[in-house]
């Protein structure tokens, strides 16, 4: 895993949108200064928030069988003192995540956040700049409340065209570089090449494939938990 450095000259429009989101977040926090939004006691569990789509929501299986549910079990065993909030929604897009992010981070106050969105954007052919702006809002708002962010990318099938698929992957690298966050380039990398790892829709991994996905995410996520 490579932690990339900031280059503020990149995609100024996205940064302007992210700054606007931060201003909104500041106003929201100012209105929400109740005992529930004060500093968490040292003895209280720290929060890991996952914002994803059906690939993280555990589509077609129980929540405990999905990779996020398995992550919670691993944390309880190996890194106690953490709770996992799975804010993933099946069918979620980056626009949906951007619309929910301020309330989510103010409510949950995560120390660590995993952002794993974009698959549904790509399948819909969303313009790359729009997806990039949405994810920038999410990262910026999360960092504003002090969360350490892991950005998890996705890849698109080649039938969408070389320019789009290449640009789709480049979006995640650019965001990681701009916001100085670690990037896991492809959530499904350990299972993508074997049809047996997928449900009948050929889109969602099976319950049996979920431990492989968690093992893929874990090395990128573990350093953020220290």
Short mmCIF file of C-alpha atoms in Angstrom, two decimals:
data_model
loop_
_atom_site.label_atom_id
_atom_site.label_comp_id
_atom_site.label_asym_id
_atom_site.label_seq_id
_atom_site.Cartn_x
_atom_site.Cartn_y
_atom_site.Cartn_z
CA UNK A 1 0.00 0.00 0.00
CA UNK A 2 1.35 3.43 -0.93
CA UNK A 3 0.29 6.54 0.92
CA UNK A 4 0.27 9.28 -1.66
CA UNK A 5 1.17 12.92 -1.08
CA UNK A 6 -0.90 16.07 -1.62
CA UNK A 7 -0.83 17.93 -4.93
CA UNK A 8 -3.19 20.85 -4.56
CA UNK A 9 -3.04 21.84 -8.19
CA UNK A 10 -5.26 18.96 -9.27
CA UNK A 11 -8.95 19.29 -10.13
CA UNK A 12 -9.69 22.65 -8.58
CA UNK A 13 -13.41 22.27 -9.18
CA UNK A 14 -13.55 19.20 -6.97
CA UNK A 15 -11.63 20.98 -4.25
CA UNK A 16 -14.05 23.91 -4.39
CA UNK A 17 -16.94 21.53 -3.93
CA UNK A 18 -15.14 19.83 -1.07
CA UNK A 19 -14.53 23.21 0.58
CA UNK A 20 -18.22 24.02 0.23
CA UNK A 21 -19.05 20.75 1.93
CA UNK A 22 -16.69 21.60 4.76
CA UNK A 23 -18.41 24.93 5.28
CA UNK A 24 -21.73 23.10 5.45
CA UNK A 25 -20.22 20.64 7.89
CA UNK A 26 -18.98 23.46 10.13
CA UNK A 27 -22.47 24.93 10.26
CA UNK A 28 -23.98 21.54 10.99
CA UNK A 29 -21.52 20.85 13.79
CA UNK A 30 -22.14 24.27 15.30
CA UNK A 31 -25.84 23.47 15.49
CA UNK A 32 -25.21 19.99 16.88
CA UNK A 33 -23.06 20.78 19.90
CA UNK A 34 -24.99 18.64 22.36
CA UNK A 35 -23.52 16.13 24.85
CA UNK A 36 -23.75 13.45 22.15
CA UNK A 37 -21.25 15.34 19.96
CA UNK A 38 -18.67 16.11 22.63
CA UNK A 39 -15.41 14.18 22.93
CA UNK A 40 -15.90 10.46 23.48
CA UNK A 41 -14.69 9.15 26.86
CA UNK A 42 -11.42 7.24 26.64
CA UNK A 43 -13.12 4.05 27.84
CA UNK A 44 -15.78 4.16 25.11
CA UNK A 45 -15.27 2.12 21.95
CA UNK A 46 -13.82 3.94 18.97
CA UNK A 47 -15.84 3.95 15.76
CA UNK A 48 -14.98 2.61 12.33
CA UNK A 49 -17.52 3.78 9.75
CA UNK A 50 -17.93 2.06 6.39
CA UNK A 51 -19.70 3.97 3.62
CA UNK A 52 -20.25 1.67 0.68
CA UNK A 53 -22.77 0.05 -1.63
CA UNK A 54 -24.15 -3.49 -1.93
CA UNK A 55 -20.63 -4.92 -2.10
CA UNK A 56 -20.12 -3.74 1.48
CA UNK A 57 -23.74 -4.08 2.63
CA UNK A 58 -23.62 -7.88 2.27
CA UNK A 59 -26.09 -8.22 -0.59
CA UNK A 60 -27.70 -11.66 -0.75
CA UNK A 61 -26.52 -12.78 2.70
CA UNK A 62 -26.84 -11.93 6.35
CA UNK A 63 -25.00 -8.85 7.56
CA UNK A 64 -22.69 -11.00 9.67
CA UNK A 65 -21.54 -12.92 6.57
CA UNK A 66 -20.43 -9.85 4.61
CA UNK A 67 -16.86 -8.65 4.73
CA UNK A 68 -17.84 -5.74 6.99
CA UNK A 69 -19.55 -8.09 9.42
CA UNK A 70 -16.47 -10.30 9.38
CA UNK A 71 -14.35 -7.21 9.96
CA UNK A 72 -16.26 -6.47 13.15
CA UNK A 73 -15.58 -10.00 14.37
CA UNK A 74 -11.88 -9.66 13.57
CA UNK A 75 -11.64 -6.36 15.41
CA UNK A 76 -13.27 -7.84 18.49
CA UNK A 77 -10.70 -10.62 18.41
CA UNK A 78 -7.52 -8.86 17.29
CA UNK A 79 -7.98 -5.13 17.96
CA UNK A 80 -10.52 -4.73 20.79
CA UNK A 81 -11.95 -1.35 21.62
CA UNK A 82 -13.54 -0.68 18.22
CA UNK A 83 -17.13 -0.76 17.03
CA UNK A 84 -18.10 -0.99 13.36
CA UNK A 85 -20.93 1.06 11.88
CA UNK A 86 -21.87 -0.18 8.44
CA UNK A 87 -23.40 2.76 6.61
CA UNK A 88 -23.43 0.88 3.31
CA UNK A 89 -26.63 0.79 1.25
CA UNK A 90 -27.37 -1.47 -1.71
CA UNK A 91 -27.59 0.60 -4.88
CA UNK A 92 -25.75 3.54 -3.30
CA UNK A 93 -23.94 5.99 -5.58
CA UNK A 94 -21.26 8.55 -4.80
CA UNK A 95 -23.97 11.23 -4.94
CA UNK A 96 -25.96 9.37 -2.31
CA UNK A 97 -22.91 9.00 -0.14
CA UNK A 98 -22.07 12.68 -0.51
CA UNK A 99 -25.61 13.63 0.51
CA UNK A 100 -25.38 11.50 3.67
CA UNK A 101 -21.81 12.09 4.74
CA UNK A 102 -22.19 15.18 6.93
CA UNK A 103 -24.93 13.72 9.10
CA UNK A 104 -23.13 10.37 9.24
CA UNK A 105 -19.81 11.72 10.49
CA UNK A 106 -21.44 14.12 12.96
CA UNK A 107 -23.63 11.35 14.33
CA UNK A 108 -21.00 8.59 14.50
CA UNK A 109 -17.82 10.65 15.06
CA UNK A 110 -15.61 7.99 13.42
CA UNK A 111 -11.92 7.73 14.15
CA UNK A 112 -11.54 5.70 10.94
CA UNK A 113 -13.70 5.64 7.84
CA UNK A 114 -13.71 3.34 4.83
CA UNK A 115 -15.18 4.90 1.69
CA UNK A 116 -15.96 2.19 -0.85
CA UNK A 117 -18.24 3.75 -3.45
CA UNK A 118 -18.27 4.17 -7.20
CA UNK A 119 -19.36 0.83 -8.63
CA UNK A 120 -22.91 2.00 -9.31
CA UNK A 121 -21.60 5.27 -10.75
CA UNK A 122 -19.55 3.35 -13.27
CA UNK A 123 -22.37 1.00 -14.23
CA UNK A 124 -24.54 4.05 -14.92
CA UNK A 125 -21.80 5.79 -16.89
CA UNK A 126 -21.73 8.77 -14.53
CA UNK A 127 -19.37 11.50 -15.79
CA UNK A 128 -16.00 11.01 -14.14
CA UNK A 129 -15.70 14.59 -12.90
CA UNK A 130 -19.05 14.31 -11.13
CA UNK A 131 -18.06 11.08 -9.37
CA UNK A 132 -14.77 12.66 -8.39
CA UNK A 133 -16.49 15.69 -6.86
CA UNK A 134 -18.85 13.50 -4.86
CA UNK A 135 -16.04 11.40 -3.41
CA UNK A 136 -14.02 14.53 -2.70
CA UNK A 137 -16.91 15.85 -0.60
CA UNK A 138 -16.99 12.63 1.35
CA UNK A 139 -13.27 12.53 2.05
CA UNK A 140 -13.12 16.21 2.93
CA UNK A 141 -16.04 16.03 5.36
CA UNK A 142 -14.60 12.92 7.01
CA UNK A 143 -11.18 14.47 7.47
CA UNK A 144 -12.77 17.63 8.84
CA UNK A 145 -14.08 15.70 11.86
CA UNK A 146 -10.70 14.02 12.33
CA UNK A 147 -11.38 10.65 10.70
CA UNK A 148 -8.53 8.72 9.09
CA UNK A 149 -9.84 7.65 5.69
CA UNK A 150 -9.19 4.53 3.63
CA UNK A 151 -10.37 5.01 0.05
CA UNK A 152 -11.36 1.77 -1.66
CA UNK A 153 -11.56 1.76 -5.42
CA UNK A 154 -13.42 -0.21 -8.07
CA UNK A 155 -12.77 -1.19 -11.66
CA UNK A 156 -15.19 -1.24 -14.56
CA UNK A 157 -15.57 -3.88 -17.30
CA UNK A 158 -13.90 -3.09 -20.64
CA UNK A 159 -17.20 -2.84 -22.50
CA UNK A 160 -17.57 0.71 -21.14
CA UNK A 161 -14.65 1.80 -23.30
CA UNK A 162 -10.94 2.22 -22.67
CA UNK A 163 -11.07 5.94 -21.91
CA UNK A 164 -13.83 5.59 -19.35
CA UNK A 165 -12.40 2.55 -17.57
CA UNK A 166 -8.93 4.11 -17.40
CA UNK A 167 -10.32 7.41 -16.18
CA UNK A 168 -12.48 5.63 -13.63
CA UNK A 169 -9.43 4.03 -12.01
CA UNK A 170 -7.46 7.26 -12.26
CA UNK A 171 -10.16 9.06 -10.27
CA UNK A 172 -9.29 7.10 -7.14
CA UNK A 173 -5.56 7.66 -7.53
CA UNK A 174 -6.10 11.39 -7.97
CA UNK A 175 -8.32 11.61 -4.90
CA UNK A 176 -5.87 9.65 -2.77
CA UNK A 177 -3.05 11.88 -3.95
CA UNK A 178 -4.95 15.11 -3.36
CA UNK A 179 -6.27 14.26 0.10
CA UNK A 180 -3.21 12.26 1.22
CA UNK A 181 -5.15 9.12 2.09
CA UNK A 182 -4.25 5.46 1.57
CA UNK A 183 -5.84 3.78 -1.43
CA UNK A 184 -6.87 0.17 -1.96
CA UNK A 185 -7.30 0.25 -5.74
CA UNK A 186 -9.80 -2.60 -6.27
CA UNK A 187 -12.07 -4.05 -3.59
CA UNK A 188 -12.77 -7.27 -5.49
CA UNK A 189 -9.23 -7.98 -6.67
CA UNK A 190 -8.83 -11.37 -4.91
CA UNK A 191 -12.15 -12.74 -6.22
CA UNK A 192 -12.80 -11.01 -9.53
CA UNK A 193 -11.20 -13.57 -11.83
CA UNK A 194 -13.20 -16.59 -10.67
CA UNK A 195 -16.90 -16.81 -11.64
CA UNK A 196 -17.44 -19.26 -8.79
CA UNK A 197 -16.89 -16.41 -6.33
CA UNK A 198 -20.06 -14.62 -7.51
CA UNK A 199 -23.77 -15.03 -7.03
CA UNK A 200 -26.06 -15.77 -9.97
CA UNK A 201 -26.16 -12.10 -10.95
CA UNK A 202 -22.40 -12.22 -11.63
CA UNK A 203 -22.06 -8.90 -9.78
CA UNK A 204 -22.10 -9.68 -6.06
CA UNK A 205 -19.60 -12.00 -4.36
CA UNK A 206 -20.90 -15.02 -2.50
CA UNK A 207 -20.75 -15.45 1.26
CA UNK A 208 -17.87 -17.87 0.76
CA UNK A 209 -15.84 -15.13 -1.00
CA UNK A 210 -16.26 -12.56 1.78
CA UNK A 211 -13.29 -13.72 3.91
CA UNK A 212 -11.03 -13.24 0.88
CA UNK A 213 -12.27 -9.68 0.48
CA UNK A 214 -11.66 -8.95 4.16
CA UNK A 215 -8.16 -10.39 3.95
CA UNK A 216 -7.55 -8.06 1.01
CA UNK A 217 -8.83 -4.97 2.84
CA UNK A 218 -7.16 -5.74 6.17
CA UNK A 219 -3.51 -4.88 5.37
CA UNK A 220 -4.55 -1.43 4.10
CA UNK A 221 -6.92 -0.81 7.01
CA UNK A 222 -4.91 -2.16 9.93
CA UNK A 223 -2.36 0.73 10.15
CA UNK A 224 -5.18 3.24 10.54
CA UNK A 225 -6.38 1.52 13.72
CA UNK A 226 -3.24 2.29 15.75
#
